[in-house]
XYZ file of C-alpha atoms in Angstrom:
430
model
C 39.255 -7.325 9.827
C 35.866 -5.963 10.903
C 32.507 -7.281 9.857
C 30.510 -4.361 8.489
C 26.914 -3.345 9.188
C 25.251 -1.018 6.673
C 22.295 1.020 7.908
C 20.288 3.848 6.419
C 20.959 7.051 8.374
C 17.790 8.824 7.218
C 14.282 7.577 6.262
C 15.519 4.997 3.767
C 16.146 5.228 0.015
C 19.685 6.468 0.684
C 21.344 4.267 -1.942
C 22.232 1.272 0.224
C 21.955 -1.162 -2.679
C 24.859 0.337 -4.579
C 27.024 0.722 -1.472
C 26.370 -2.837 -0.313
C 27.101 -4.097 -3.819
C 30.330 -2.107 -3.870
C 31.367 -3.427 -0.447
C 30.350 -6.989 -1.251
C 33.362 -7.214 -3.523
C 35.385 -7.390 -0.274
C 32.907 -9.581 1.622
C 32.520 -13.331 1.726
C 28.864 -13.277 2.739
C 26.048 -10.697 2.697
C 23.238 -10.894 5.264
C 19.779 -9.298 5.316
C 18.755 -9.048 8.967
C 15.397 -7.212 9.142
C 12.403 -5.971 7.184
C 10.699 -7.588 4.256
C 10.177 -6.923 0.563
C 8.879 -3.402 1.154
C 12.283 -1.756 0.714
C 13.766 -1.887 -2.774
C 17.482 -1.777 -3.554
C 18.651 -0.757 -7.020
C 22.036 -1.846 -8.371
C 23.515 -0.607 -11.649
C 26.292 -2.841 -12.963
C 27.838 -2.087 -16.362
C 24.655 -0.324 -17.364
C 22.428 -3.236 -16.347
C 19.856 -2.426 -13.649
C 19.015 -4.956 -10.941
C 16.060 -4.225 -8.670
C 16.011 -6.271 -5.484
C 13.568 -6.221 -2.602
C 14.104 -9.355 -0.535
C 17.255 -10.913 -1.922
C 20.499 -9.584 -0.408
C 22.507 -7.429 -2.815
C 25.441 -9.836 -2.708
C 23.471 -12.269 -4.865
C 24.426 -10.218 -7.943
C 28.113 -10.915 -7.294
C 27.540 -14.603 -6.620
C 28.432 -14.205 -2.942
C 26.728 -16.301 -0.290
C 23.604 -14.300 0.526
C 21.692 -14.947 3.729
C 18.148 -13.975 4.683
C 18.327 -13.890 8.472
C 15.731 -14.679 11.099
C 14.875 -10.986 11.605
C 13.361 -10.797 8.109
C 9.735 -11.600 7.283
C 9.489 -13.504 4.000
C 6.670 -13.565 1.482
C 7.346 -16.921 -0.237
C 5.448 -15.953 -3.385
C 7.419 -12.749 -3.784
C 10.677 -14.577 -3.115
C 9.949 -17.147 -5.810
C 9.056 -14.398 -8.299
C 12.138 -12.325 -7.435
C 14.428 -15.314 -7.887
C 12.846 -16.087 -11.258
C 13.199 -12.473 -12.399
C 16.852 -12.098 -11.466
C 17.688 -15.430 -13.088
C 16.391 -14.025 -16.388
C 19.142 -11.390 -15.995
C 21.823 -14.055 -15.846
C 22.183 -14.389 -12.062
C 22.352 -17.944 -10.729
C 20.428 -18.496 -7.490
C 21.010 -21.835 -5.779
C 21.470 -23.182 -2.229
C 25.170 -22.445 -2.752
C 24.474 -18.732 -3.095
C 21.263 -18.255 -1.064
C 20.472 -19.425 2.462
C 17.288 -18.621 4.378
C 17.072 -18.918 8.143
C 14.885 -21.818 9.186
C 13.173 -19.592 11.771
C 12.075 -16.732 9.502
C 8.433 -15.712 9.763
C 6.366 -16.118 6.597
C 4.054 -13.470 5.159
C 0.763 -15.054 4.152
C -1.995 -13.775 1.831
C -4.148 -12.898 4.840
C -1.364 -10.572 6.067
C -1.328 -8.695 2.774
C -5.105 -8.353 2.744
C -5.220 -7.091 6.338
C -2.404 -4.615 5.701
C -4.127 -3.157 2.641
C -7.499 -2.897 4.382
C -6.079 -1.092 7.400
C -4.150 1.442 5.367
C -7.048 2.155 3.028
C -9.452 2.580 5.953
C -7.302 5.242 7.629
C -7.971 8.912 7.081
C -5.481 10.478 4.680
C -3.886 12.577 7.390
C -2.938 9.600 9.544
C -1.936 7.022 6.926
C 1.482 5.583 7.631
C 2.246 5.003 3.966
C 2.678 1.250 4.246
C 3.357 -0.612 1.016
C 0.405 -2.920 1.865
C 2.589 -6.007 1.473
C 1.734 -7.639 4.790
C 4.969 -6.846 6.591
C 3.334 -5.306 9.668
C 0.699 -7.970 10.300
C 3.363 -10.683 9.863
C 5.528 -9.034 12.534
C 2.458 -8.787 14.784
C 1.916 -12.526 14.483
C 5.603 -13.142 15.149
C 5.465 -11.185 18.395
C 2.096 -12.766 19.202
C 3.700 -16.232 18.898
C 1.261 -17.450 16.281
C 3.335 -17.015 13.107
C 4.018 -19.726 10.544
C 7.773 -20.081 10.081
C 9.787 -21.577 7.265
C 10.734 -24.654 9.284
C 7.030 -25.431 9.734
C 6.789 -26.202 6.012
C 9.212 -29.077 6.498
C 6.789 -30.650 8.992
C 3.397 -30.569 7.234
C 1.828 -32.851 9.877
C 2.104 -30.012 12.389
C 0.599 -27.331 10.153
C -3.056 -27.856 11.077
C -2.454 -27.004 14.731
C -0.363 -23.940 13.853
C -2.900 -22.658 11.334
C -5.702 -23.103 13.891
C -3.781 -20.987 16.392
C -3.233 -18.336 13.723
C -6.890 -18.234 12.725
C -8.029 -18.037 16.349
C -6.673 -14.507 16.201
C -7.450 -13.586 12.604
C -11.008 -14.899 12.264
C -12.632 -12.523 14.797
C -10.422 -9.709 13.558
C -11.551 -10.232 9.968
C -15.197 -10.443 11.005
C -14.901 -7.165 12.849
C -13.349 -5.499 9.802
C -15.924 -6.935 7.406
C -13.399 -9.079 5.517
C -14.312 -12.368 3.917
C -13.435 -15.438 5.991
C -10.370 -17.469 5.070
C -10.264 -21.229 5.498
C -7.552 -23.298 7.131
C -7.474 -25.520 4.067
C -6.747 -22.565 1.767
C -3.800 -21.535 3.939
C -2.505 -25.087 4.111
C -2.799 -25.618 0.349
C -0.966 -22.363 -0.341
C 1.897 -23.239 2.022
C 2.323 -26.746 0.658
C 2.385 -25.390 -2.893
C 5.325 -23.062 -2.221
C 7.203 -25.378 0.151
C 9.145 -27.386 -2.485
C 10.384 -24.155 -4.082
C 11.820 -22.520 -0.972
C 12.720 -25.352 1.425
C 15.930 -26.178 -0.505
C 17.291 -22.814 0.675
C 16.488 -23.414 4.364
C 19.431 -23.557 6.733
C 20.432 -23.038 10.349
C 21.983 -19.771 9.228
C 22.943 -18.580 12.724
C 25.207 -21.615 13.142
C 26.701 -21.347 9.678
C 27.375 -17.623 10.091
C 29.115 -18.206 13.420
C 31.348 -20.824 11.779
C 32.208 -18.385 8.997
C 32.914 -15.641 11.531
C 35.290 -17.857 13.513
C 37.021 -18.803 10.271
C 37.775 -15.123 9.652
C 35.326 -14.661 6.782
C 34.144 -11.126 6.109
C 30.448 -10.635 6.788
C 28.485 -7.704 5.414
C 25.157 -7.023 7.127
C 22.721 -5.267 4.781
C 20.067 -3.126 6.436
C 16.813 -2.106 4.772
C 14.993 1.228 5.021
C 16.448 3.773 7.476
C 17.088 4.260 11.180
C 14.574 7.117 11.338
C 11.888 4.496 10.637
C 13.025 2.391 13.608
C 10.060 1.435 15.804
C 11.885 2.723 18.909
C 14.229 5.448 17.673
C 12.253 6.732 14.677
C 9.380 9.149 14.143
C 6.860 6.992 16.009
C 4.111 6.064 15.216
C 4.857 6.835 11.551
C 7.592 4.227 11.414
C 8.080 0.700 10.153
C 7.289 -2.487 12.071
C 10.697 -3.445 13.404
C 14.023 -2.055 14.538
C 16.287 -0.470 11.950
C 19.313 0.584 14.014
C 22.627 -1.264 13.686
C 22.270 -3.295 16.887
C 19.508 -5.384 15.328
C 22.063 -6.869 12.899
C 23.108 -9.195 15.710
C 19.681 -10.435 16.788
C 18.321 -10.405 13.228
C 21.080 -12.735 12.031
C 21.384 -14.919 15.114
C 24.899 -13.780 15.929
C 26.146 -12.197 19.122
C 26.917 -8.461 19.360
C 30.653 -9.113 19.092
C 30.055 -10.058 15.457
C 29.473 -6.391 14.647
C 32.619 -4.460 13.832
C 32.312 -1.331 11.705
C 28.963 0.444 11.334
C 28.566 2.304 8.042
C 25.657 4.719 7.779
C 24.293 5.689 4.363
C 23.007 9.231 3.879
C 22.007 11.268 0.869
C 23.508 14.717 0.393
C 19.913 15.919 0.832
C 16.893 14.314 2.524
C 13.914 12.321 1.239
C 10.967 10.565 2.788
C 8.158 8.372 1.469
C 4.692 8.387 2.992
C 3.416 10.369 5.949
C 5.285 11.697 8.936
C 7.273 14.747 10.066
C 9.915 16.140 7.727
C 11.345 19.438 9.034
C 13.415 20.336 5.957
C 10.863 19.330 3.320
C 10.721 21.671 0.321
C 7.334 22.347 -1.222
C 8.717 24.642 -3.915
C 10.461 24.348 -7.259
C 13.767 23.463 -5.566
C 12.212 20.393 -3.966
C 10.680 19.487 -7.318
C 14.050 19.910 -9.048
C 15.877 17.744 -6.522
C 13.245 15.031 -6.942
C 13.451 15.144 -10.720
C 17.240 15.106 -10.816
C 17.487 12.346 -8.232
C 14.763 10.208 -9.843
C 13.116 10.101 -6.448
C 10.548 7.406 -6.959
C 10.169 4.210 -4.928
C 11.841 1.149 -6.460
C 8.922 -1.122 -5.599
C 5.983 1.268 -5.349
C 6.779 4.011 -7.862
C 5.629 6.597 -5.310
C 7.279 10.008 -5.541
C 9.468 10.812 -2.564
C 9.239 14.024 -0.600
C 12.485 16.007 -0.878
C 14.300 18.547 1.279
C 17.644 19.914 2.394
C 20.147 17.828 4.347
C 19.127 17.565 8.002
C 22.284 17.290 10.085
C 20.293 17.053 13.313
C 18.594 13.837 12.268
C 21.735 12.222 10.869
C 23.723 13.242 13.961
C 21.064 11.536 16.069
C 21.304 8.376 13.961
C 25.093 8.413 14.281
C 24.577 8.116 18.027
C 21.687 5.616 18.137
C 23.345 3.258 15.633
C 26.934 3.789 16.748
C 27.932 4.809 13.235
C 31.692 4.829 12.579
C 31.564 6.393 9.117
C 29.130 7.683 6.520
C 28.698 6.798 2.865
C 27.397 10.038 1.345
C 25.372 9.468 -1.810
C 23.892 11.569 -4.622
C 26.210 14.526 -4.164
C 25.926 15.102 -7.923
C 22.225 15.994 -7.588
C 23.288 19.268 -5.928
C 25.553 20.306 -8.826
C 24.790 23.791 -10.096
C 22.961 25.208 -7.066
C 24.194 28.698 -6.208
C 23.548 28.096 -2.526
C 22.716 24.995 -0.501
C 21.085 24.894 2.891
C 21.842 22.510 5.748
C 19.696 22.172 8.851
C 21.890 22.563 11.955
C 19.206 22.773 14.656
C 15.519 23.388 15.330
C 13.347 25.949 16.996
C 10.653 24.446 19.187
C 8.179 26.884 20.695
C 10.790 29.637 20.412
C 13.622 27.591 21.949
C 16.692 26.423 20.044
C 17.217 22.655 20.332
C 19.809 20.346 18.775
C 17.923 17.046 18.771
C 14.728 15.693 17.281
C 12.090 15.343 20.029
C 10.327 12.028 20.669
C 6.858 13.537 21.003
C 4.789 13.337 17.823
C 3.221 16.716 18.570
C 6.614 18.341 19.146
C 7.999 16.775 15.963
C 5.223 18.470 14.022
C 6.060 21.870 15.567
C 9.830 22.024 15.093
C 11.160 24.587 12.633
C 14.529 24.057 10.922
C 17.431 26.401 11.556
C 19.521 26.618 8.400
C 23.114 27.339 7.550
C 23.609 28.514 3.975
C 26.608 27.110 2.119
C 27.982 28.297 -1.213
C 27.275 25.869 -4.029
C 29.478 24.881 -6.958
C 29.208 25.320 -10.701
C 31.307 22.328 -11.720
C 30.177 18.725 -11.790
C 30.698 15.966 -9.244
C 28.993 13.340 -11.402
C 31.109 10.226 -12.052
C 33.975 11.531 -9.894
C 36.258 8.791 -8.570
C 38.796 10.838 -6.596
C 38.858 14.003 -4.500
C 40.828 15.662 -7.295
C 37.767 15.295 -9.549
C 35.565 17.334 -7.209
C 35.040 21.110 -7.230
C 36.631 22.740 -4.188
C 33.297 23.972 -2.868
C 31.822 20.482 -3.078
C 34.648 19.241 -0.859
C 33.878 22.050 1.599
C 30.245 20.936 1.673
C 31.258 17.360 2.493
C 33.664 18.513 5.216
C 30.988 20.697 6.794
C 28.586 17.763 6.898
C 31.243 15.706 8.679
C 31.581 18.427 11.313
C 27.848 18.734 11.846
C 27.036 15.031 12.155
C 30.096 14.034 14.164
C 31.219 11.254 11.825
C 33.668 11.069 8.899
C 32.662 10.391 5.312
C 34.146 6.996 4.491
C 32.684 6.674 0.986
C 31.360 9.233 -1.466
C 29.017 8.112 -4.235
C 28.761 10.303 -7.342
C 26.404 8.296 -9.576
C 24.371 5.065 -9.512
C 27.217 3.229 -11.267
C 29.133 0.821 -9.061
C 32.592 2.269 -9.721
C 31.680 5.957 -9.421
C 32.703 5.942 -5.783
C 35.416 7.776 -3.884
C 36.926 5.606 -1.146
C 38.220 7.464 1.905
C 38.212 4.650 4.452
C 37.704 0.959 3.678
C 35.354 -0.336 6.395
C 36.723 -3.861 6.025
C 40.376 -2.883 6.245
C 40.976 0.533 7.827
């Protein structure tokens, strides 16, 4: 039985929350291994909507949910998110939630710095950060000056760690014209949240390895998408950490042998939030229609997503960089009723035909999509739960995507509801 890693195969917002929730029925534990609370996951269970940002999706099913060391944690947001989901009837306790003792904490000064930087940028070069402090927290992690969860359990050591942190931030804040922050304010804030989050602290890497050796099924839940990966994405308009499947090992504290099946999530079209290249973006009424039908607004930010046709070049590239074994294709129903549908099969760059997305930012801005036009379907795919429920032309569309990206469709999602899913291959069993 393979442990399963779920990664976004596009720029995020592919519907990972529903797929992870669906798969968690087969899992014993669900692990978040990177990112922060900037990526929202929406789950719809029996008509009830759960919106998660930091908590792993398995928490809704009462499965052991782990926040791994690769995540950066805003303790205030975590406390608020736990309180909110408990009002919806979900029990969150140390039996169902474990947080790695070595996670980096997002502090108020990180949020303030993040917001100032983004606001100060010219509109044409803004990354589109959610201004939640994720980036600056990762910077401090790499700079070896971060405050980690385990530090809260040793308050006598905090003064030295805060001094090291402020040795970097004080001159930076002065240069940016930001108000100074005191060591005492940081210390008081940390000690106030400590009693609320320390009960969840655990040596998660050790516990996960024990579970793995015992044959428990582990589901690794990725956030955002591989095209936002700091190495493999559309740099510099990317997120602050790695998003490809390999990071599931380092972000959870397990070795690479812990990864079995890699499931990529992709929409039947393409969306992106914030700035950055988007070769198949539609600026017309079709793009508007797709966005309206798909309710393409950020879960956490409410920002409207940019919409375009399915880009097989980008997904094919992600299949290779993440080692994807199968794809969960989501939101096929949004394309119901289109007479024709376009799929990007390649690009033209300075008059040359290429079949990959270039690394150069300038070249990424110049590529022009090469489309293949596919006949649409008049019937509905919404709420379908078997291939027999799908129009023949919709099946042809799915099969053509498989050919173009070089990976099979393992799951097909036809609505936000948990059970409106067509299973082709079970990643845990097949």
